[in-house]
Amino acid sequence: MRARSAGPGKAGYTVLFATVLALAVLGLLVAGRGSATDGSLAQGESSGHYAEPEEAGDRTADAMASAVRTEPGTARAAAGHGSARRTEPLPRSEPLEAAPTEPSPAIGPLFYADDSGQAGQSGQSGQDEPPGHGCTAGVVHSERGDLLVTAAHCVHTDGFHTDIAFAPGYHDGVAPYGIWVPTSIDVAPEWIADRDEDHDVAFLRVRQVGSDTPVEQVTGAERIAFHPPTDKPARVLGYPGDGERPLGCQNTTRAEGRTQLRFDCRGMPGGTSGSPLLTDVDAATGLGTVVGVLGGKDEGGDDETSYSSYFGDAVEELYGRVVR
């Protein structure tokens, strides 16, 4: 599992005070690569749907506003809709280990507003430390253009987390495409019932406070594929909980039984849960097709291997419920 409890992600500091703080945060971790804070929970519906009250999202946005610098990002077109694309070959990473990479506009960390003071410094004098981030999410195409995909364990742990904020393209304390908060969160009822690892997928509808523009018009969006082939070159990009920039790795996905995908690559640490597995990546935009999100078996895996719930009938049904 690559998520943390009472603060997804670790702290990223270079001074002694920050090191002590990071160790304190580490003591709150659950096993794995990312989970969400212990506070600010709501039960939602037994079907796996939670509609976030507007005031909850507004509070989260306010908490982020004093800690993360936002900039007006350049609007991007949704991936591949009505245009020819040249896809990248995605050769296997050598060595087969995650390495720092450039941010992608449609991918960003999930911050947890009740987990204050745990992310890296923003670099602005006098600016508050941002809340901790400990999972990753990606924008996926939908008719309304407001949809994210991540791992279910990033948004529901004994209840839906009500303090989530998404910062697409985030780097070094800057949210170049703004801060987005949920209007709703959906997971499968099987996840609600017993954290079924075959259903470790979640979809979030998001909004930006003070704007009616959907996130997809700002960042672009990944496609999403159901029943994808299991042996295909892919790229994963995700944010370590103690980092201000993403890590990336490329390898071929493999089947792990009938209900899981595996992606072998060392060094995908806490915070990378929910990171999208991308195939057919556009060489010009970096946008591709999501065939999984880090999670699933062991809620993410270990330092050598990552997993994803297979995007089969169950995930397709969940996506259909959300977009309807």
GROMACS .gro file of C-alpha atoms in nm:
model
  324
    1MET     CA    1   0.000   0.000   0.000
    2ARG     CA    2   0.134   0.340  -0.094
    3ALA     CA    3  -0.083   0.575   0.102
    4ARG     CA    4  -0.063   0.714   0.449
    5SER     CA    5  -0.310   0.759   0.725
    6ALA     CA    6  -0.321   1.090   0.910
    7GLY     CA    7  -0.142   1.237   0.617
    8PRO     CA    8  -0.077   1.081   0.279
    9GLY     CA    9   0.284   1.138   0.183
   10LYS     CA   10   0.591   1.230   0.384
   11ALA     CA   11   0.743   1.567   0.451
   12GLY     CA   12   1.009   1.707   0.227
   13TYR     CA   13   1.241   1.934   0.422
   14THR     CA   14   1.615   1.996   0.430
   15VAL     CA   15   1.657   2.151   0.774
   16LEU     CA   16   1.658   1.977   1.109
   17PHE     CA   17   1.313   2.101   1.209
   18ALA     CA   18   1.167   1.958   0.892
   19THR     CA   19   1.344   1.629   0.944
   20VAL     CA   20   1.191   1.594   1.290
   21LEU     CA   21   0.852   1.681   1.148
   22ALA     CA   22   0.891   1.425   0.873
   23LEU     CA   23   0.972   1.158   1.127
   24ALA     CA   24   0.662   1.252   1.323
   25VAL     CA   25   0.455   1.215   1.010
   26LEU     CA   26   0.619   0.883   0.934
   27GLY     CA   27   0.499   0.757   1.267
   28LEU     CA   28   0.145   0.814   1.146
   29LEU     CA   29   0.186   0.612   0.830
   30VAL     CA   30  -0.004   0.300   0.750
   31ALA     CA   31   0.174   0.042   0.542
   32GLY     CA   32   0.171   0.141   0.179
   33ARG     CA   33   0.197   0.414  -0.078
   34GLY     CA   34  -0.082   0.651   0.000
   35SER     CA   35  -0.401   0.694   0.192
   36ALA     CA   36  -0.581   0.987   0.336
   37THR     CA   37  -0.606   1.166   0.665
   38ASP     CA   38  -0.784   1.023   0.969
   39GLY     CA   39  -0.996   1.335   1.015
   40SER     CA   40  -1.275   1.497   0.814
   41LEU     CA   41  -1.471   1.186   0.726
   42ALA     CA   42  -1.824   1.150   0.589
   43GLN     CA   43  -2.012   0.825   0.542
   44GLY     CA   44  -2.176   0.896   0.207
   45GLU     CA   45  -2.412   0.640   0.056
   46SER     CA   46  -2.387   0.261   0.072
   47SER     CA   47  -2.373   0.262  -0.309
   48GLY     CA   48  -2.030   0.427  -0.284
   49HIS     CA   49  -2.140   0.780  -0.373
   50TYR     CA   50  -2.057   1.092  -0.174
   51ALA     CA   51  -2.175   1.443  -0.268
   52GLU     CA   52  -1.947   1.697  -0.104
   53PRO     CA   53  -2.119   2.005   0.041
   54GLU     CA   54  -2.000   2.323  -0.124
   55GLU     CA   55  -1.887   2.472   0.205
   56ALA     CA   56  -1.653   2.178   0.267
   57GLY     CA   57  -1.482   2.229  -0.067
   58ASP     CA   58  -1.462   2.604  -0.009
   59ARG     CA   59  -1.286   2.547   0.325
   60THR     CA   60  -1.034   2.317   0.160
   61ALA     CA   61  -0.967   2.568  -0.117
   62ASP     CA   62  -0.915   2.840   0.142
   63ALA     CA   63  -0.665   2.623   0.329
   64MET     CA   64  -0.469   2.569   0.009
   65ALA     CA   65  -0.480   2.933  -0.101
   66SER     CA   66  -0.244   3.053   0.171
   67ALA     CA   67   0.005   2.775   0.117
   68VAL     CA   68   0.031   2.700  -0.257
   69ARG     CA   69   0.102   2.957  -0.526
   70THR     CA   70  -0.134   2.940  -0.822
   71GLU     CA   71  -0.063   3.063  -1.170
   72PRO     CA   72  -0.283   3.094  -1.479
   73GLY     CA   73  -0.202   2.782  -1.679
   74THR     CA   74  -0.233   2.770  -2.057
   75ALA     CA   75  -0.551   2.590  -2.160
   76ARG     CA   76  -0.495   2.249  -2.318
   77ALA     CA   77  -0.709   2.053  -2.563
   78ALA     CA   78  -0.851   1.720  -2.448
   79ALA     CA   79  -0.629   1.435  -2.559
   80GLY     CA   80  -0.673   1.323  -2.914
   81HIS     CA   81  -1.030   1.434  -2.975
   82GLY     CA   82  -1.057   1.501  -3.345
   83SER     CA   83  -0.683   1.535  -3.408
   84ALA     CA   84  -0.408   1.311  -3.538
   85ARG     CA   85  -0.150   1.199  -3.282
   86ARG     CA   86   0.201   1.061  -3.284
   87THR     CA   87   0.246   0.820  -2.997
   88GLU     CA   88   0.567   0.773  -2.804
   89PRO     CA   89   0.732   0.429  -2.814
   90LEU     CA   90   0.765   0.408  -2.430
   91PRO     CA   91   1.081   0.195  -2.408
   92ARG     CA   92   1.154   0.024  -2.077
   93SER     CA   93   1.333   0.251  -1.831
   94GLU     CA   94   1.702   0.169  -1.783
   95PRO     CA   95   1.771   0.119  -1.503
   96LEU     CA   96   1.422  -0.004  -1.419
   97GLU     CA   97   1.375   0.251  -1.144
   98ALA     CA   98   1.151   0.557  -1.101
   99ALA     CA   99   1.331   0.884  -1.171
  100PRO     CA  100   1.241   1.253  -1.147
  101THR     CA  101   1.045   1.371  -1.449
  102GLU     CA  102   0.866   1.680  -1.573
  103PRO     CA  103   0.511   1.742  -1.446
  104SER     CA  104   0.218   1.664  -1.673
  105PRO     CA  105  -0.074   1.912  -1.680
  106ALA     CA  106  -0.342   1.644  -1.632
  107ILE     CA  107  -0.170   1.467  -1.338
  108GLY     CA  108  -0.116   1.602  -0.989
  109PRO     CA  109  -0.102   1.523  -0.619
  110LEU     CA  110  -0.403   1.499  -0.392
  111PHE     CA  111  -0.356   1.727  -0.094
  112TYR     CA  112  -0.538   1.678   0.237
  113ALA     CA  113  -0.619   2.010   0.400
  114ASP     CA  114  -0.635   1.870   0.753
  115ASP     CA  115  -0.281   1.738   0.708
  116SER     CA  116  -0.111   2.077   0.738
  117GLY     CA  117   0.260   2.146   0.737
  118GLN     CA  118   0.374   1.822   0.579
  119ALA     CA  119   0.460   1.897   0.217
  120GLY     CA  120   0.779   2.064   0.099
  121GLN     CA  121   0.836   2.436   0.128
  122SER     CA  122   0.677   2.651  -0.138
  123GLY     CA  123   0.967   2.889  -0.164
  124GLN     CA  124   0.763   3.201  -0.092
  125SER     CA  125   0.879   3.409   0.200
  126GLY     CA  126   0.625   3.406   0.480
  127GLN     CA  127   0.398   3.162   0.302
  128ASP     CA  128   0.238   2.884   0.504
  129GLU     CA  129   0.353   2.529   0.447
  130PRO     CA  130   0.103   2.350   0.223
  131PRO     CA  131  -0.102   2.060   0.356
  132GLY     CA  132   0.045   1.716   0.305
  133HIS     CA  133  -0.006   1.526  -0.018
  134GLY     CA  134   0.000   1.151  -0.027
  135CYS     CA  135  -0.178   1.027  -0.339
  136THR     CA  136  -0.185   1.112  -0.708
  137ALA     CA  137  -0.477   1.154  -0.949
  138GLY     CA  138  -0.528   1.220  -1.319
  139VAL     CA  139  -0.788   1.402  -1.527
  140VAL     CA  140  -0.982   1.162  -1.751
  141HIS     CA  141  -1.214   1.251  -2.034
  142SER     CA  142  -1.586   1.285  -1.969
  143GLU     CA  143  -1.865   1.480  -2.135
  144ARG     CA  144  -1.875   1.734  -1.854
  145GLY     CA  145  -1.497   1.759  -1.843
  146ASP     CA  146  -1.470   1.754  -1.462
  147LEU     CA  147  -1.355   1.400  -1.384
  148LEU     CA  148  -1.049   1.258  -1.203
  149VAL     CA  149  -0.944   0.899  -1.146
  150THR     CA  150  -0.738   0.774  -0.851
  151ALA     CA  151  -0.727   0.480  -0.609
  152ALA     CA  152  -1.024   0.419  -0.379
  153HIS     CA  153  -0.798   0.392  -0.074
  154CYS     CA  154  -0.691   0.753  -0.139
  155VAL     CA  155  -1.041   0.889  -0.086
  156HIS     CA  156  -1.223   0.641   0.140
  157THR     CA  157  -1.084   0.502   0.464
  158ASP     CA  158  -1.367   0.419   0.705
  159GLY     CA  159  -1.548   0.709   0.536
  160PHE     CA  160  -1.505   0.957   0.253
  161HIS     CA  161  -1.239   1.220   0.306
  162THR     CA  162  -1.383   1.568   0.290
  163ASP     CA  163  -1.060   1.771   0.285
  164ILE     CA  164  -0.919   1.674  -0.055
  165ALA     CA  165  -0.768   1.918  -0.306
  166PHE     CA  166  -0.619   1.838  -0.649
  167ALA     CA  167  -0.329   2.040  -0.795
  168PRO     CA  168  -0.270   1.934  -1.157
  169GLY     CA  169   0.082   1.989  -1.288
  170TYR     CA  170   0.206   2.076  -0.938
  171HIS     CA  171   0.576   2.147  -0.880
  172ASP     CA  172   0.787   2.330  -0.623
  173GLY     CA  173   0.498   2.484  -0.432
  174VAL     CA  174   0.326   2.605  -0.750
  175ALA     CA  175  -0.014   2.488  -0.876
  176PRO     CA  176   0.006   2.616  -1.235
  177TYR     CA  177  -0.348   2.507  -1.324
  178GLY     CA  178  -0.513   2.605  -1.000
  179ILE     CA  179  -0.666   2.413  -0.709
  180TRP     CA  180  -0.967   2.188  -0.763
  181VAL     CA  181  -1.196   2.040  -0.497
  182PRO     CA  182  -1.450   1.758  -0.526
  183THR     CA  183  -1.818   1.799  -0.589
  184SER     CA  184  -1.861   1.424  -0.560
  185ILE     CA  185  -1.659   1.106  -0.504
  186ASP     CA  186  -1.756   0.757  -0.621
  187VAL     CA  187  -1.615   0.418  -0.531
  188ALA     CA  188  -1.758   0.069  -0.576
  189PRO     CA  189  -1.984  -0.068  -0.298
  190GLU     CA  190  -1.743  -0.363  -0.274
  191TRP     CA  191  -1.477  -0.118  -0.159
  192ILE     CA  192  -1.712   0.029   0.100
  193ALA     CA  193  -1.798  -0.318   0.230
  194ASP     CA  194  -1.452  -0.468   0.281
  195ARG     CA  195  -1.182  -0.278   0.088
  196ASP     CA  196  -1.190  -0.530  -0.196
  197GLU     CA  197  -0.855  -0.489  -0.373
  198ASP     CA  198  -1.018  -0.566  -0.708
  199HIS     CA  199  -1.220  -0.243  -0.669
  200ASP     CA  200  -0.945  -0.002  -0.561
  201VAL     CA  201  -1.051   0.269  -0.806
  202ALA     CA  202  -1.231   0.600  -0.748
  203PHE     CA  203  -1.367   0.880  -0.962
  204LEU     CA  204  -1.398   1.240  -0.843
  205ARG     CA  205  -1.589   1.524  -1.002
  206VAL     CA  206  -1.410   1.850  -0.927
  207ARG     CA  207  -1.459   2.225  -0.948
  208GLN     CA  208  -1.248   2.534  -0.910
  209VAL     CA  209  -1.387   2.783  -0.661
  210GLY     CA  210  -1.498   3.099  -0.841
  211SER     CA  211  -1.492   2.950  -1.191
  212ASP     CA  212  -1.732   2.753  -1.412
  213THR     CA  213  -1.456   2.626  -1.643
  214PRO     CA  214  -1.418   2.246  -1.621
  215VAL     CA  215  -1.074   2.110  -1.540
  216GLU     CA  216  -1.045   1.926  -1.873
  217GLN     CA  217  -1.055   2.256  -2.061
  218VAL     CA  218  -0.763   2.380  -1.853
  219THR     CA  219  -0.536   2.074  -1.834
  220GLY     CA  220  -0.648   1.844  -2.112
  221ALA     CA  221  -0.749   1.490  -2.024
  222GLU     CA  222  -0.630   1.134  -2.055
  223ARG     CA  223  -0.850   0.885  -2.232
  224ILE     CA  224  -0.967   0.585  -2.033
  225ALA     CA  225  -0.968   0.225  -2.159
  226PHE     CA  226  -1.168  -0.070  -2.032
  227HIS     CA  227  -1.064  -0.433  -2.085
  228PRO     CA  228  -0.717  -0.317  -2.198
  229PRO     CA  229  -0.455  -0.567  -2.316
  230THR     CA  230  -0.232  -0.671  -2.028
  231ASP     CA  231   0.102  -0.677  -2.210
  232LYS     CA  232   0.152  -0.324  -2.337
  233PRO     CA  233   0.425  -0.060  -2.290
  234ALA     CA  234   0.312   0.194  -2.032
  235ARG     CA  235   0.428   0.496  -1.839
  236VAL     CA  236   0.350   0.574  -1.476
  237LEU     CA  237   0.386   0.924  -1.333
  238GLY     CA  238   0.322   0.998  -0.966
  239TYR     CA  239   0.413   1.225  -0.678
  240PRO     CA  240   0.609   1.089  -0.382
  241GLY     CA  241   0.464   1.216  -0.056
  242ASP     CA  242   0.794   1.385   0.032
  243GLY     CA  243   0.849   1.537  -0.311
  244GLU     CA  244   0.765   1.855  -0.496
  245ARG     CA  245   0.803   1.701  -0.840
  246PRO     CA  246   0.679   1.373  -0.989
  247LEU     CA  247   0.863   1.049  -1.054
  248GLY     CA  248   0.821   0.856  -1.377
  249CYS     CA  249   0.896   0.505  -1.501
  250GLN     CA  250   0.825   0.300  -1.815
  251ASN     CA  251   0.777  -0.074  -1.851
  252THR     CA  252   0.532  -0.325  -1.995
  253THR     CA  253   0.222  -0.403  -1.789
  254ARG     CA  254   0.157  -0.769  -1.704
  255ALA     CA  255  -0.141  -0.965  -1.580
  256GLU     CA  256  -0.143  -1.055  -1.211
  257GLY     CA  257  -0.419  -1.312  -1.214
  258ARG     CA  258  -0.749  -1.219  -1.378
  259THR     CA  259  -0.828  -0.908  -1.177
  260GLN     CA  260  -0.499  -0.721  -1.136
  261LEU     CA  261  -0.229  -0.556  -1.345
  262ARG     CA  262   0.133  -0.545  -1.234
  263PHE     CA  263   0.397  -0.292  -1.325
  264ASP     CA  264   0.753  -0.376  -1.226
  265CYS     CA  265   0.965  -0.073  -1.140
  266ARG     CA  266   1.170   0.008  -0.832
  267GLY     CA  267   1.129   0.322  -0.629
  268MET     CA  268   0.761   0.415  -0.642
  269PRO     CA  269   0.725   0.537  -0.282
  270GLY     CA  270   0.447   0.654  -0.052
  271GLY     CA  271   0.233   0.915  -0.226
  272THR     CA  272   0.221   0.744  -0.564
  273SER     CA  273  -0.103   0.557  -0.500
  274GLY     CA  274  -0.359   0.658  -0.760
  275SER     CA  275  -0.094   0.737  -1.022
  276PRO     CA  276  -0.229   0.658  -1.369
  277LEU     CA  277  -0.077   0.387  -1.586
  278LEU     CA  278  -0.068   0.542  -1.933
  279THR     CA  279  -0.041   0.375  -2.274
  280ASP     CA  280  -0.052   0.534  -2.622
  281VAL     CA  281   0.106   0.855  -2.494
  282ASP     CA  282   0.090   1.150  -2.732
  283ALA     CA  283   0.442   1.270  -2.809
  284ALA     CA  284   0.327   1.632  -2.833
  285THR     CA  285   0.105   1.663  -2.526
  286GLY     CA  286   0.216   1.381  -2.295
  287LEU     CA  287  -0.148   1.277  -2.263
  288GLY     CA  288  -0.238   0.913  -2.309
  289THR     CA  289  -0.482   0.638  -2.220
  290VAL     CA  290  -0.533   0.531  -1.858
  291VAL     CA  291  -0.540   0.152  -1.822
  292GLY     CA  292  -0.498   0.141  -1.443
  293VAL     CA  293  -0.410   0.337  -1.129
  294LEU     CA  294  -0.157   0.231  -0.867
  295GLY     CA  295  -0.349   0.047  -0.598
  296GLY     CA  296  -0.523  -0.288  -0.604
  297LYS     CA  297  -0.318  -0.574  -0.464
  298ASP     CA  298  -0.167  -0.474  -0.129
  299GLU     CA  299  -0.317  -0.131  -0.203
  300GLY     CA  300  -0.029  -0.046  -0.432
  301GLY     CA  301   0.250  -0.299  -0.392
  302ASP     CA  302   0.604  -0.266  -0.264
  303ASP     CA  303   0.931  -0.103  -0.368
  304GLU     CA  304   0.981  -0.347  -0.657
  305THR     CA  305   0.632  -0.393  -0.802
  306SER     CA  306   0.321  -0.181  -0.836
  307TYR     CA  307  -0.031  -0.310  -0.895
  308SER     CA  308  -0.365  -0.186  -1.023
  309SER     CA  309  -0.716  -0.323  -1.013
  310TYR     CA  310  -0.790  -0.437  -1.368
  311PHE     CA  311  -1.012  -0.195  -1.560
  312GLY     CA  312  -1.272  -0.456  -1.650
  313ASP     CA  313  -1.649  -0.471  -1.615
  314ALA     CA  314  -1.656  -0.341  -1.257
  315VAL     CA  315  -1.454  -0.026  -1.329
  316GLU     CA  316  -1.641   0.035  -1.652
  317GLU     CA  317  -1.970   0.011  -1.460
  318LEU     CA  318  -1.841   0.255  -1.197
  319TYR     CA  319  -1.729   0.502  -1.464
  320GLY     CA  320  -2.067   0.470  -1.637
  321ARG     CA  321  -2.249   0.539  -1.310
  322VAL     CA  322  -2.043   0.851  -1.256
  323VAL     CA  323  -2.075   1.000  -1.605
  324ARG     CA  324  -2.451   0.935  -1.607
   0.00000   0.00000   0.00000
